[in-house]
mmCIF file with all atom_site columns, C-alpha atoms and ligand atoms in Angstrom:
data_model
loop_
_atom_site.group_PDB
_atom_site.id
_atom_site.type_symbol
_atom_site.label_atom_id
_atom_site.label_alt_id
_atom_site.label_comp_id
_atom_site.label_asym_id
_atom_site.label_entity_id
_atom_site.label_seq_id
_atom_site.pdbx_PDB_ins_code
_atom_site.Cartn_x
_atom_site.Cartn_y
_atom_site.Cartn_z
_atom_site.occupancy
_atom_site.B_iso_or_equiv
_atom_site.pdbx_formal_charge
_atom_site.auth_seq_id
_atom_site.auth_comp_id
_atom_site.auth_asym_id
_atom_site.auth_atom_id
_atom_site.pdbx_PDB_model_num
ATOM   1   C CA . UNK A 1 1   ? 130.215 85.845  95.052  1.00 0.00 ? 262 UNK A CA 1
ATOM   2   C CA . UNK A 1 2   ? 126.832 84.766  96.322  1.00 0.00 ? 263 UNK A CA 1
ATOM   3   C CA . UNK A 1 3   ? 126.779 81.422  97.984  1.00 0.00 ? 264 UNK A CA 1
ATOM   4   C CA . UNK A 1 4   ? 124.098 78.866  96.477  1.00 0.00 ? 265 UNK A CA 1
ATOM   5   C CA . UNK A 1 5   ? 122.170 79.448  99.562  1.00 0.00 ? 266 UNK A CA 1
ATOM   6   C CA . UNK A 1 6   ? 121.974 83.263  99.062  1.00 0.00 ? 267 UNK A CA 1
ATOM   7   C CA . UNK A 1 7   ? 121.167 82.820  95.503  1.00 0.00 ? 268 UNK A CA 1
ATOM   8   C CA . UNK A 1 8   ? 118.291 80.533  96.306  1.00 0.00 ? 269 UNK A CA 1
ATOM   9   C CA . UNK A 1 9   ? 117.045 83.009  98.899  1.00 0.00 ? 270 UNK A CA 1
ATOM   10  C CA . UNK A 1 10  ? 117.315 85.727  96.235  1.00 0.00 ? 271 UNK A CA 1
ATOM   11  C CA . UNK A 1 11  ? 115.380 83.818  93.699  1.00 0.00 ? 272 UNK A CA 1
ATOM   12  C CA . UNK A 1 12  ? 112.746 82.890  96.302  1.00 0.00 ? 273 UNK A CA 1
ATOM   13  C CA . UNK A 1 13  ? 112.216 86.574  97.162  1.00 0.00 ? 274 UNK A CA 1
ATOM   14  C CA . UNK A 1 14  ? 112.022 87.536  93.590  1.00 0.00 ? 275 UNK A CA 1
ATOM   15  C CA . UNK A 1 15  ? 109.304 84.879  93.195  1.00 0.00 ? 276 UNK A CA 1
ATOM   16  C CA . UNK A 1 16  ? 107.419 86.264  96.011  1.00 0.00 ? 277 UNK A CA 1
ATOM   17  C CA . UNK A 1 17  ? 107.646 89.768  94.796  1.00 0.00 ? 278 UNK A CA 1
ATOM   18  C CA . UNK A 1 18  ? 106.475 88.682  91.420  1.00 0.00 ? 279 UNK A CA 1
ATOM   19  C CA . UNK A 1 19  ? 103.531 86.888  92.838  1.00 0.00 ? 280 UNK A CA 1
ATOM   20  C CA . UNK A 1 20  ? 102.640 90.065  94.797  1.00 0.00 ? 281 UNK A CA 1
ATOM   21  C CA . UNK A 1 21  ? 102.978 92.214  91.882  1.00 0.00 ? 282 UNK A CA 1
ATOM   22  C CA . UNK A 1 22  ? 100.668 90.002  89.859  1.00 0.00 ? 283 UNK A CA 1
ATOM   23  C CA . UNK A 1 23  ? 97.987  90.151  92.702  1.00 0.00 ? 284 UNK A CA 1
ATOM   24  C CA . UNK A 1 24  ? 98.277  93.864  93.047  1.00 0.00 ? 285 UNK A CA 1
ATOM   25  C CA . UNK A 1 25  ? 95.328  95.967  91.758  1.00 0.00 ? 286 UNK A CA 1
ATOM   26  C CA . UNK A 1 26  ? 96.152  99.450  90.483  1.00 0.00 ? 287 UNK A CA 1
ATOM   27  C CA . UNK A 1 27  ? 94.950  102.167 92.529  1.00 0.00 ? 288 UNK A CA 1
ATOM   28  C CA . UNK A 1 28  ? 94.641  106.013 91.858  1.00 0.00 ? 289 UNK A CA 1
ATOM   29  C CA . UNK A 1 29  ? 98.309  107.218 92.451  1.00 0.00 ? 290 UNK A CA 1
ATOM   30  C CA . UNK A 1 30  ? 98.700  109.657 95.438  1.00 0.00 ? 291 UNK A CA 1
ATOM   31  C CA . UNK A 1 31  ? 95.079  108.885 96.373  1.00 0.00 ? 292 UNK A CA 1
ATOM   32  C CA . UNK A 1 32  ? 93.665  111.627 98.662  1.00 0.00 ? 293 UNK A CA 1
ATOM   33  C CA . UNK A 1 33  ? 90.763  110.284 100.656 1.00 0.00 ? 294 UNK A CA 1
ATOM   34  C CA . UNK A 1 34  ? 89.603  113.613 101.826 1.00 0.00 ? 295 UNK A CA 1
ATOM   35  C CA . UNK A 1 35  ? 88.863  114.747 98.270  1.00 0.00 ? 296 UNK A CA 1
ATOM   36  C CA . UNK A 1 36  ? 86.940  111.571 97.586  1.00 0.00 ? 297 UNK A CA 1
ATOM   37  C CA . UNK A 1 37  ? 84.355  112.244 100.322 1.00 0.00 ? 298 UNK A CA 1
ATOM   38  C CA . UNK A 1 38  ? 80.802  113.424 99.716  1.00 0.00 ? 299 UNK A CA 1
ATOM   39  C CA . UNK A 1 39  ? 78.072  112.477 97.352  1.00 0.00 ? 300 UNK A CA 1
ATOM   40  C CA . UNK A 1 40  ? 78.396  110.163 94.384  1.00 0.00 ? 301 UNK A CA 1
ATOM   41  C CA . UNK A 1 41  ? 76.014  108.462 92.095  1.00 0.00 ? 302 UNK A CA 1
ATOM   42  C CA . UNK A 1 42  ? 76.418  104.917 90.966  1.00 0.00 ? 303 UNK A CA 1
ATOM   43  C CA . UNK A 1 43  ? 76.006  105.622 87.235  1.00 0.00 ? 304 UNK A CA 1
ATOM   44  C CA . UNK A 1 44  ? 77.568  102.381 85.840  1.00 0.00 ? 305 UNK A CA 1
ATOM   45  C CA . UNK A 1 45  ? 77.970  98.888  86.760  1.00 0.00 ? 306 UNK A CA 1
ATOM   46  C CA . UNK A 1 46  ? 79.619  95.697  85.470  1.00 0.00 ? 307 UNK A CA 1
ATOM   47  C CA . UNK A 1 47  ? 79.600  92.369  87.358  1.00 0.00 ? 308 UNK A CA 1
ATOM   48  C CA . UNK A 1 48  ? 79.764  88.736  86.606  1.00 0.00 ? 309 UNK A CA 1
ATOM   49  C CA . UNK A 1 49  ? 77.723  87.859  89.747  1.00 0.00 ? 310 UNK A CA 1
ATOM   50  C CA . UNK A 1 50  ? 74.594  85.886  89.077  1.00 0.00 ? 311 UNK A CA 1
ATOM   51  C CA . UNK A 1 51  ? 72.599  88.381  91.210  1.00 0.00 ? 312 UNK A CA 1
ATOM   52  C CA . UNK A 1 52  ? 73.591  91.215  89.006  1.00 0.00 ? 313 UNK A CA 1
ATOM   53  C CA . UNK A 1 53  ? 72.791  89.329  85.777  1.00 0.00 ? 314 UNK A CA 1
ATOM   54  C CA . UNK A 1 54  ? 69.300  88.762  87.164  1.00 0.00 ? 315 UNK A CA 1
ATOM   55  C CA . UNK A 1 55  ? 68.626  92.373  88.445  1.00 0.00 ? 316 UNK A CA 1
ATOM   56  C CA . UNK A 1 56  ? 70.542  94.585  85.913  1.00 0.00 ? 317 UNK A CA 1
ATOM   57  C CA . UNK A 1 57  ? 67.475  95.415  84.043  1.00 0.00 ? 318 UNK A CA 1
ATOM   58  C CA . UNK A 1 58  ? 65.552  96.692  86.955  1.00 0.00 ? 319 UNK A CA 1
ATOM   59  C CA . UNK A 1 59  ? 68.289  98.590  88.711  1.00 0.00 ? 320 UNK A CA 1
ATOM   60  C CA . UNK A 1 60  ? 68.380  102.390 88.736  1.00 0.00 ? 321 UNK A CA 1
ATOM   61  C CA . UNK A 1 61  ? 70.991  104.955 89.868  1.00 0.00 ? 322 UNK A CA 1
ATOM   62  C CA . UNK A 1 62  ? 71.596  105.025 93.648  1.00 0.00 ? 323 UNK A CA 1
ATOM   63  C CA . UNK A 1 63  ? 73.146  107.818 95.779  1.00 0.00 ? 324 UNK A CA 1
ATOM   64  C CA . UNK A 1 64  ? 76.083  107.082 97.935  1.00 0.00 ? 325 UNK A CA 1
ATOM   65  C CA . UNK A 1 65  ? 77.475  109.446 100.513 1.00 0.00 ? 326 UNK A CA 1
ATOM   66  C CA . UNK A 1 66  ? 81.096  108.726 101.589 1.00 0.00 ? 327 UNK A CA 1
ATOM   67  C CA . UNK A 1 67  ? 82.278  109.916 105.092 1.00 0.00 ? 328 UNK A CA 1
ATOM   68  C CA . UNK A 1 68  ? 85.470  109.277 107.037 1.00 0.00 ? 329 UNK A CA 1
ATOM   69  C CA . UNK A 1 69  ? 85.509  106.770 109.858 1.00 0.00 ? 330 UNK A CA 1
ATOM   70  C CA . UNK A 1 70  ? 87.581  106.792 113.015 1.00 0.00 ? 331 UNK A CA 1
ATOM   71  C CA . UNK A 1 71  ? 89.837  104.047 111.797 1.00 0.00 ? 332 UNK A CA 1
ATOM   72  C CA . UNK A 1 72  ? 90.843  105.954 108.681 1.00 0.00 ? 333 UNK A CA 1
ATOM   73  C CA . UNK A 1 73  ? 88.421  104.031 106.466 1.00 0.00 ? 334 UNK A CA 1
ATOM   74  C CA . UNK A 1 74  ? 85.186  105.107 104.800 1.00 0.00 ? 335 UNK A CA 1
ATOM   75  C CA . UNK A 1 75  ? 81.482  104.976 105.757 1.00 0.00 ? 336 UNK A CA 1
ATOM   76  C CA . UNK A 1 76  ? 79.720  104.559 102.403 1.00 0.00 ? 337 UNK A CA 1
ATOM   77  C CA . UNK A 1 77  ? 75.976  104.888 102.881 1.00 0.00 ? 338 UNK A CA 1
ATOM   78  C CA . UNK A 1 78  ? 73.735  104.233 99.852  1.00 0.00 ? 339 UNK A CA 1
ATOM   79  C CA . UNK A 1 79  ? 70.167  105.231 99.374  1.00 0.00 ? 340 UNK A CA 1
ATOM   80  C CA . UNK A 1 80  ? 68.007  103.402 96.706  1.00 0.00 ? 341 UNK A CA 1
ATOM   81  C CA . UNK A 1 81  ? 64.420  102.533 95.924  1.00 0.00 ? 342 UNK A CA 1
ATOM   82  C CA . UNK A 1 82  ? 63.261  99.127  96.974  1.00 0.00 ? 343 UNK A CA 1
ATOM   83  C CA . UNK A 1 83  ? 59.659  97.918  96.882  1.00 0.00 ? 344 UNK A CA 1
ATOM   84  C CA . UNK A 1 84  ? 58.590  101.636 96.515  1.00 0.00 ? 345 UNK A CA 1
ATOM   85  C CA . UNK A 1 85  ? 60.390  102.759 99.603  1.00 0.00 ? 346 UNK A CA 1
ATOM   86  C CA . UNK A 1 86  ? 63.746  104.492 100.081 1.00 0.00 ? 347 UNK A CA 1
ATOM   87  C CA . UNK A 1 87  ? 66.226  102.266 101.882 1.00 0.00 ? 348 UNK A CA 1
ATOM   88  C CA . UNK A 1 88  ? 69.719  102.994 103.040 1.00 0.00 ? 349 UNK A CA 1
ATOM   89  C CA . UNK A 1 89  ? 72.602  100.638 103.449 1.00 0.00 ? 350 UNK A CA 1
ATOM   90  C CA . UNK A 1 90  ? 75.917  101.368 105.065 1.00 0.00 ? 351 UNK A CA 1
ATOM   91  C CA . UNK A 1 91  ? 79.187  99.778  104.181 1.00 0.00 ? 352 UNK A CA 1
ATOM   92  C CA . UNK A 1 92  ? 82.174  100.291 106.426 1.00 0.00 ? 353 UNK A CA 1
ATOM   93  C CA . UNK A 1 93  ? 85.315  100.073 104.400 1.00 0.00 ? 354 UNK A CA 1
ATOM   94  C CA . UNK A 1 94  ? 88.569  99.492  106.413 1.00 0.00 ? 355 UNK A CA 1
ATOM   95  C CA . UNK A 1 95  ? 91.847  100.893 104.963 1.00 0.00 ? 356 UNK A CA 1
ATOM   96  C CA . UNK A 1 96  ? 93.782  98.047  103.432 1.00 0.00 ? 357 UNK A CA 1
ATOM   97  C CA . UNK A 1 97  ? 97.330  98.369  102.095 1.00 0.00 ? 358 UNK A CA 1
ATOM   98  C CA . UNK A 1 98  ? 98.051  101.453 99.947  1.00 0.00 ? 359 UNK A CA 1
ATOM   99  C CA . UNK A 1 99  ? 95.694  104.445 100.139 1.00 0.00 ? 360 UNK A CA 1
ATOM   100 C CA . UNK A 1 100 ? 92.669  103.949 98.013  1.00 0.00 ? 361 UNK A CA 1
ATOM   101 C CA . UNK A 1 101 ? 92.336  100.194 98.904  1.00 0.00 ? 362 UNK A CA 1
ATOM   102 C CA . UNK A 1 102 ? 89.756  99.002  101.404 1.00 0.00 ? 363 UNK A CA 1
ATOM   103 C CA . UNK A 1 103 ? 88.305  95.842  102.712 1.00 0.00 ? 364 UNK A CA 1
ATOM   104 C CA . UNK A 1 104 ? 84.704  95.221  103.669 1.00 0.00 ? 365 UNK A CA 1
ATOM   105 C CA . UNK A 1 105 ? 83.444  92.499  105.904 1.00 0.00 ? 366 UNK A CA 1
ATOM   106 C CA . UNK A 1 106 ? 79.860  91.483  104.954 1.00 0.00 ? 367 UNK A CA 1
ATOM   107 C CA . UNK A 1 107 ? 77.695  90.909  107.829 1.00 0.00 ? 368 UNK A CA 1
ATOM   108 C CA . UNK A 1 108 ? 75.401  88.642  105.905 1.00 0.00 ? 369 UNK A CA 1
ATOM   109 C CA . UNK A 1 109 ? 77.735  86.377  104.333 1.00 0.00 ? 370 UNK A CA 1
ATOM   110 C CA . UNK A 1 110 ? 80.797  86.811  106.712 1.00 0.00 ? 371 UNK A CA 1
ATOM   111 C CA . UNK A 1 111 ? 83.017  87.054  103.632 1.00 0.00 ? 372 UNK A CA 1
ATOM   112 C CA . UNK A 1 112 ? 85.481  89.857  102.913 1.00 0.00 ? 373 UNK A CA 1
ATOM   113 C CA . UNK A 1 113 ? 85.418  92.100  99.803  1.00 0.00 ? 374 UNK A CA 1
ATOM   114 C CA . UNK A 1 114 ? 88.228  94.129  98.454  1.00 0.00 ? 375 UNK A CA 1
ATOM   115 C CA . UNK A 1 115 ? 87.309  97.565  97.040  1.00 0.00 ? 376 UNK A CA 1
ATOM   116 C CA . UNK A 1 116 ? 89.839  99.845  95.302  1.00 0.00 ? 377 UNK A CA 1
ATOM   117 C CA . UNK A 1 117 ? 89.570  103.243 93.787  1.00 0.00 ? 378 UNK A CA 1
ATOM   118 C CA . UNK A 1 118 ? 91.406  102.601 90.591  1.00 0.00 ? 379 UNK A CA 1
ATOM   119 C CA . UNK A 1 119 ? 90.994  106.018 89.122  1.00 0.00 ? 380 UNK A CA 1
ATOM   120 C CA . UNK A 1 120 ? 89.399  109.243 90.147  1.00 0.00 ? 381 UNK A CA 1
ATOM   121 C CA . UNK A 1 121 ? 89.547  113.013 89.432  1.00 0.00 ? 382 UNK A CA 1
ATOM   122 C CA . UNK A 1 122 ? 87.524  113.570 92.633  1.00 0.00 ? 383 UNK A CA 1
ATOM   123 C CA . UNK A 1 123 ? 85.338  116.251 90.944  1.00 0.00 ? 384 UNK A CA 1
ATOM   124 C CA . UNK A 1 124 ? 83.582  114.343 88.218  1.00 0.00 ? 385 UNK A CA 1
ATOM   125 C CA . UNK A 1 125 ? 84.187  110.519 88.349  1.00 0.00 ? 386 UNK A CA 1
ATOM   126 C CA . UNK A 1 126 ? 85.756  107.560 90.079  1.00 0.00 ? 387 UNK A CA 1
ATOM   127 C CA . UNK A 1 127 ? 86.272  104.068 88.751  1.00 0.00 ? 388 UNK A CA 1
ATOM   128 C CA . UNK A 1 128 ? 86.074  101.325 91.379  1.00 0.00 ? 389 UNK A CA 1
ATOM   129 C CA . UNK A 1 129 ? 86.852  97.763  91.309  1.00 0.00 ? 390 UNK A CA 1
ATOM   130 C CA . UNK A 1 130 ? 85.407  95.214  93.942  1.00 0.00 ? 391 UNK A CA 1
ATOM   131 C CA . UNK A 1 131 ? 85.851  91.578  94.410  1.00 0.00 ? 392 UNK A CA 1
ATOM   132 C CA . UNK A 1 132 ? 84.836  89.126  96.808  1.00 0.00 ? 393 UNK A CA 1
ATOM   133 C CA . UNK A 1 133 ? 82.683  86.079  97.482  1.00 0.00 ? 394 UNK A CA 1
ATOM   134 C CA . UNK A 1 134 ? 78.960  85.777  98.319  1.00 0.00 ? 395 UNK A CA 1
ATOM   135 C CA . UNK A 1 135 ? 79.489  82.210  99.428  1.00 0.00 ? 396 UNK A CA 1
ATOM   136 C CA . UNK A 1 136 ? 81.216  79.013  98.462  1.00 0.00 ? 397 UNK A CA 1
ATOM   137 C CA . UNK A 1 137 ? 81.851  79.121  94.675  1.00 0.00 ? 398 UNK A CA 1
ATOM   138 C CA . UNK A 1 138 ? 80.230  82.458  94.219  1.00 0.00 ? 399 UNK A CA 1
ATOM   139 C CA . UNK A 1 139 ? 83.260  84.783  93.781  1.00 0.00 ? 400 UNK A CA 1
ATOM   140 C CA . UNK A 1 140 ? 82.526  87.960  91.836  1.00 0.00 ? 401 UNK A CA 1
ATOM   141 C CA . UNK A 1 141 ? 84.137  90.804  90.382  1.00 0.00 ? 402 UNK A CA 1
ATOM   142 C CA . UNK A 1 142 ? 82.428  94.229  89.875  1.00 0.00 ? 403 UNK A CA 1
ATOM   143 C CA . UNK A 1 143 ? 83.385  97.514  88.269  1.00 0.00 ? 404 UNK A CA 1
ATOM   144 C CA . UNK A 1 144 ? 81.533  100.680 89.348  1.00 0.00 ? 405 UNK A CA 1
ATOM   145 C CA . UNK A 1 145 ? 81.353  104.134 87.743  1.00 0.00 ? 406 UNK A CA 1
ATOM   146 C CA . UNK A 1 146 ? 80.815  106.852 90.278  1.00 0.00 ? 407 UNK A CA 1
ATOM   147 C CA . UNK A 1 147 ? 79.686  110.198 89.034  1.00 0.00 ? 408 UNK A CA 1
ATOM   148 C CA . UNK A 1 148 ? 79.228  113.430 90.924  1.00 0.00 ? 409 UNK A CA 1
ATOM   149 C CA . UNK A 1 149 ? 76.130  114.184 88.917  1.00 0.00 ? 410 UNK A CA 1
ATOM   150 C CA . UNK A 1 150 ? 73.237  111.983 87.660  1.00 0.00 ? 411 UNK A CA 1
ATOM   151 C CA . UNK A 1 151 ? 74.101  112.909 84.205  1.00 0.00 ? 412 UNK A CA 1
ATOM   152 C CA . UNK A 1 152 ? 77.637  111.619 83.388  1.00 0.00 ? 413 UNK A CA 1
ATOM   153 C CA . UNK A 1 153 ? 79.083  112.810 80.069  1.00 0.00 ? 414 UNK A CA 1
ATOM   154 C CA . UNK A 1 154 ? 79.339  110.509 77.104  1.00 0.00 ? 415 UNK A CA 1
ATOM   155 C CA . UNK A 1 155 ? 83.142  110.502 77.391  1.00 0.00 ? 416 UNK A CA 1
ATOM   156 C CA . UNK A 1 156 ? 82.837  109.319 80.920  1.00 0.00 ? 417 UNK A CA 1
ATOM   157 C CA . UNK A 1 157 ? 80.564  106.431 79.765  1.00 0.00 ? 418 UNK A CA 1
ATOM   158 C CA . UNK A 1 158 ? 83.196  105.399 77.256  1.00 0.00 ? 419 UNK A CA 1
ATOM   159 C CA . UNK A 1 159 ? 85.893  105.737 79.902  1.00 0.00 ? 420 UNK A CA 1
ATOM   160 C CA . UNK A 1 160 ? 83.850  103.304 82.085  1.00 0.00 ? 421 UNK A CA 1
ATOM   161 C CA . UNK A 1 161 ? 83.382  100.924 79.160  1.00 0.00 ? 422 UNK A CA 1
ATOM   162 C CA . UNK A 1 162 ? 87.072  100.839 78.463  1.00 0.00 ? 423 UNK A CA 1
ATOM   163 C CA . UNK A 1 163 ? 87.827  100.325 82.099  1.00 0.00 ? 424 UNK A CA 1
ATOM   164 C CA . UNK A 1 164 ? 85.304  97.497  82.329  1.00 0.00 ? 425 UNK A CA 1
ATOM   165 C CA . UNK A 1 165 ? 86.756  95.721  79.440  1.00 0.00 ? 426 UNK A CA 1
ATOM   166 C CA . UNK A 1 166 ? 90.191  96.062  80.851  1.00 0.00 ? 427 UNK A CA 1
ATOM   167 C CA . UNK A 1 167 ? 88.912  94.177  83.808  1.00 0.00 ? 428 UNK A CA 1
ATOM   168 C CA . UNK A 1 168 ? 87.700  91.373  81.594  1.00 0.00 ? 429 UNK A CA 1
ATOM   169 C CA . UNK A 1 169 ? 83.992  92.298  81.160  1.00 0.00 ? 430 UNK A CA 1
ATOM   170 C CA . UNK A 1 170 ? 82.214  91.899  78.030  1.00 0.00 ? 431 UNK A CA 1
ATOM   171 C CA . UNK A 1 171 ? 79.804  94.597  76.641  1.00 0.00 ? 432 UNK A CA 1
ATOM   172 C CA . UNK A 1 172 ? 76.662  92.758  77.645  1.00 0.00 ? 433 UNK A CA 1
ATOM   173 C CA . UNK A 1 173 ? 77.726  92.711  81.269  1.00 0.00 ? 434 UNK A CA 1
ATOM   174 C CA . UNK A 1 174 ? 78.102  96.561  81.312  1.00 0.00 ? 435 UNK A CA 1
ATOM   175 C CA . UNK A 1 175 ? 75.208  98.682  82.303  1.00 0.00 ? 436 UNK A CA 1
ATOM   176 C CA . UNK A 1 176 ? 74.437  102.364 82.726  1.00 0.00 ? 437 UNK A CA 1
ATOM   177 C CA . UNK A 1 177 ? 71.841  102.878 85.310  1.00 0.00 ? 438 UNK A CA 1
ATOM   178 C CA . UNK A 1 178 ? 68.807  105.001 84.568  1.00 0.00 ? 439 UNK A CA 1
ATOM   179 C CA . UNK A 1 179 ? 68.570  108.280 86.513  1.00 0.00 ? 440 UNK A CA 1
ATOM   180 C CA . UNK A 1 180 ? 65.714  108.534 88.976  1.00 0.00 ? 441 UNK A CA 1
ATOM   181 C CA . UNK A 1 181 ? 64.247  111.316 91.059  1.00 0.00 ? 442 UNK A CA 1
ATOM   182 C CA . UNK A 1 182 ? 63.220  108.981 93.884  1.00 0.00 ? 443 UNK A CA 1
ATOM   183 C CA . UNK A 1 183 ? 65.293  108.745 96.997  1.00 0.00 ? 444 UNK A CA 1
ATOM   184 C CA . UNK A 1 184 ? 67.858  111.247 95.709  1.00 0.00 ? 445 UNK A CA 1
ATOM   185 C CA . UNK A 1 185 ? 67.026  114.262 97.892  1.00 0.00 ? 446 UNK A CA 1
ATOM   186 C CA . UNK A 1 186 ? 69.419  115.185 100.780 1.00 0.00 ? 447 UNK A CA 1
ATOM   187 C CA . UNK A 1 187 ? 68.105  113.795 104.105 1.00 0.00 ? 448 UNK A CA 1
ATOM   188 C CA . UNK A 1 188 ? 66.473  116.723 106.072 1.00 0.00 ? 449 UNK A CA 1
HETATM 189 C C1 . LIG B 2 .   ? 77.594  105.846 108.689 1.00 0.00 ? 295 LIG B C1 1
HETATM 190 O O1 . LIG B 2 .   ? 76.838  106.960 107.970 1.00 0.00 ? 295 LIG B O1 1
HETATM 191 C C2 . LIG B 2 .   ? 75.551  106.918 108.300 1.00 0.00 ? 295 LIG B C2 1
HETATM 192 C C3 . LIG B 2 .   ? 74.811  108.069 107.526 1.00 0.00 ? 295 LIG B C3 1
HETATM 193 O O2 . LIG B 2 .   ? 75.486  109.314 107.854 1.00 0.00 ? 295 LIG B O2 1
HETATM 194 C C4 . LIG B 2 .   ? 75.209  107.074 109.647 1.00 0.00 ? 295 LIG B C4 1
HETATM 195 O O3 . LIG B 2 .   ? 73.828  107.073 110.089 1.00 0.00 ? 295 LIG B O3 1
HETATM 196 C C5 . LIG B 2 .   ? 75.926  105.999 110.478 1.00 0.00 ? 295 LIG B C5 1
HETATM 197 O O4 . LIG B 2 .   ? 75.744  106.014 112.004 1.00 0.00 ? 295 LIG B O4 1
HETATM 198 C C6 . LIG B 2 .   ? 77.409  105.853 110.122 1.00 0.00 ? 295 LIG B C6 1
HETATM 199 N N1 . LIG B 2 .   ? 78.014  104.823 110.790 1.00 0.00 ? 295 LIG B N1 1
HETATM 200 C C7 . LIG B 2 .   ? 79.230  104.642 111.289 1.00 0.00 ? 295 LIG B C7 1
HETATM 201 C C8 . LIG B 2 .   ? 79.689  103.459 112.047 1.00 0.00 ? 295 LIG B C8 1
HETATM 202 O O5 . LIG B 2 .   ? 80.004  105.728 111.198 1.00 0.00 ? 295 LIG B O5 1
HETATM 203 C C1 . LIG B 2 .   ? 83.937  86.493  88.149  1.00 0.00 ? 296 LIG B C1 1
HETATM 204 O O1 . LIG B 2 .   ? 85.281  86.878  87.769  1.00 0.00 ? 296 LIG B O1 1
HETATM 205 C C2 . LIG B 2 .   ? 86.347  86.530  88.801  1.00 0.00 ? 296 LIG B C2 1
HETATM 206 C C3 . LIG B 2 .   ? 87.595  87.136  88.381  1.00 0.00 ? 296 LIG B C3 1
HETATM 207 O O2 . LIG B 2 .   ? 87.868  86.823  86.911  1.00 0.00 ? 296 LIG B O2 1
HETATM 208 C C4 . LIG B 2 .   ? 86.354  84.996  88.979  1.00 0.00 ? 296 LIG B C4 1
HETATM 209 O O3 . LIG B 2 .   ? 87.324  84.719  89.993  1.00 0.00 ? 296 LIG B O3 1
HETATM 210 C C5 . LIG B 2 .   ? 84.939  84.479  89.428  1.00 0.00 ? 296 LIG B C5 1
HETATM 211 O O4 . LIG B 2 .   ? 85.016  82.996  89.460  1.00 0.00 ? 296 LIG B O4 1
HETATM 212 C C6 . LIG B 2 .   ? 83.789  84.953  88.405  1.00 0.00 ? 296 LIG B C6 1
HETATM 213 N N1 . LIG B 2 .   ? 82.588  84.616  88.898  1.00 0.00 ? 296 LIG B N1 1
HETATM 214 C C7 . LIG B 2 .   ? 81.583  84.140  88.260  1.00 0.00 ? 296 LIG B C7 1
HETATM 215 C C8 . LIG B 2 .   ? 80.292  83.877  88.879  1.00 0.00 ? 296 LIG B C8 1
HETATM 216 O O5 . LIG B 2 .   ? 81.855  83.846  86.998  1.00 0.00 ? 296 LIG B O5 1
#
């Protein structure tokens, strides 16, 4: 028979496990990072950040190249058009917890973002979930559709809409970014 103390310990452990289970974000089972590498286009976005709400109408698709880093994480370098010039920005994602989960330390805000690859087939699409803070009281959640081509199939768009809604986003916060020719070429 369990002594009251053991019982209490057991309940405590159960409580902790339950808390962790609730906080766990689902990740692509058996995630294979090497297959996730290479070029992606950010074809869809949903976010509740105020920045996104202001800018969503003027955003266009951007190209991201994912490469491995020495610490087992990812170097995600994005190229996009800004003020008529191509700009690149690199995010270094550190592995965190289970494969497919990463953290990113923002040099601008000093805050940490959590990024996870919730679902991917590696060859056509990936559904990403990011959350973090852009400063005090500015927590945000974002869903991203990565597509291997600039012309995602309608089924893929539907999949992204369903995914975004499962993350709590409403229709008006989901956008499919227009395709652009600018800044999409491979660097020479
Ligand atoms: C990340 O990738 C970019 C583009 O290939 C490269 O210029 C940069 O040096 C890389 N950074 C790190 C820390 O690997
Ligand atoms: C965005 O959603 C997340 C998760 O639901 C929440 O914690 C955060 O406060 C929300 N941010 C805004 C600006 O509404």
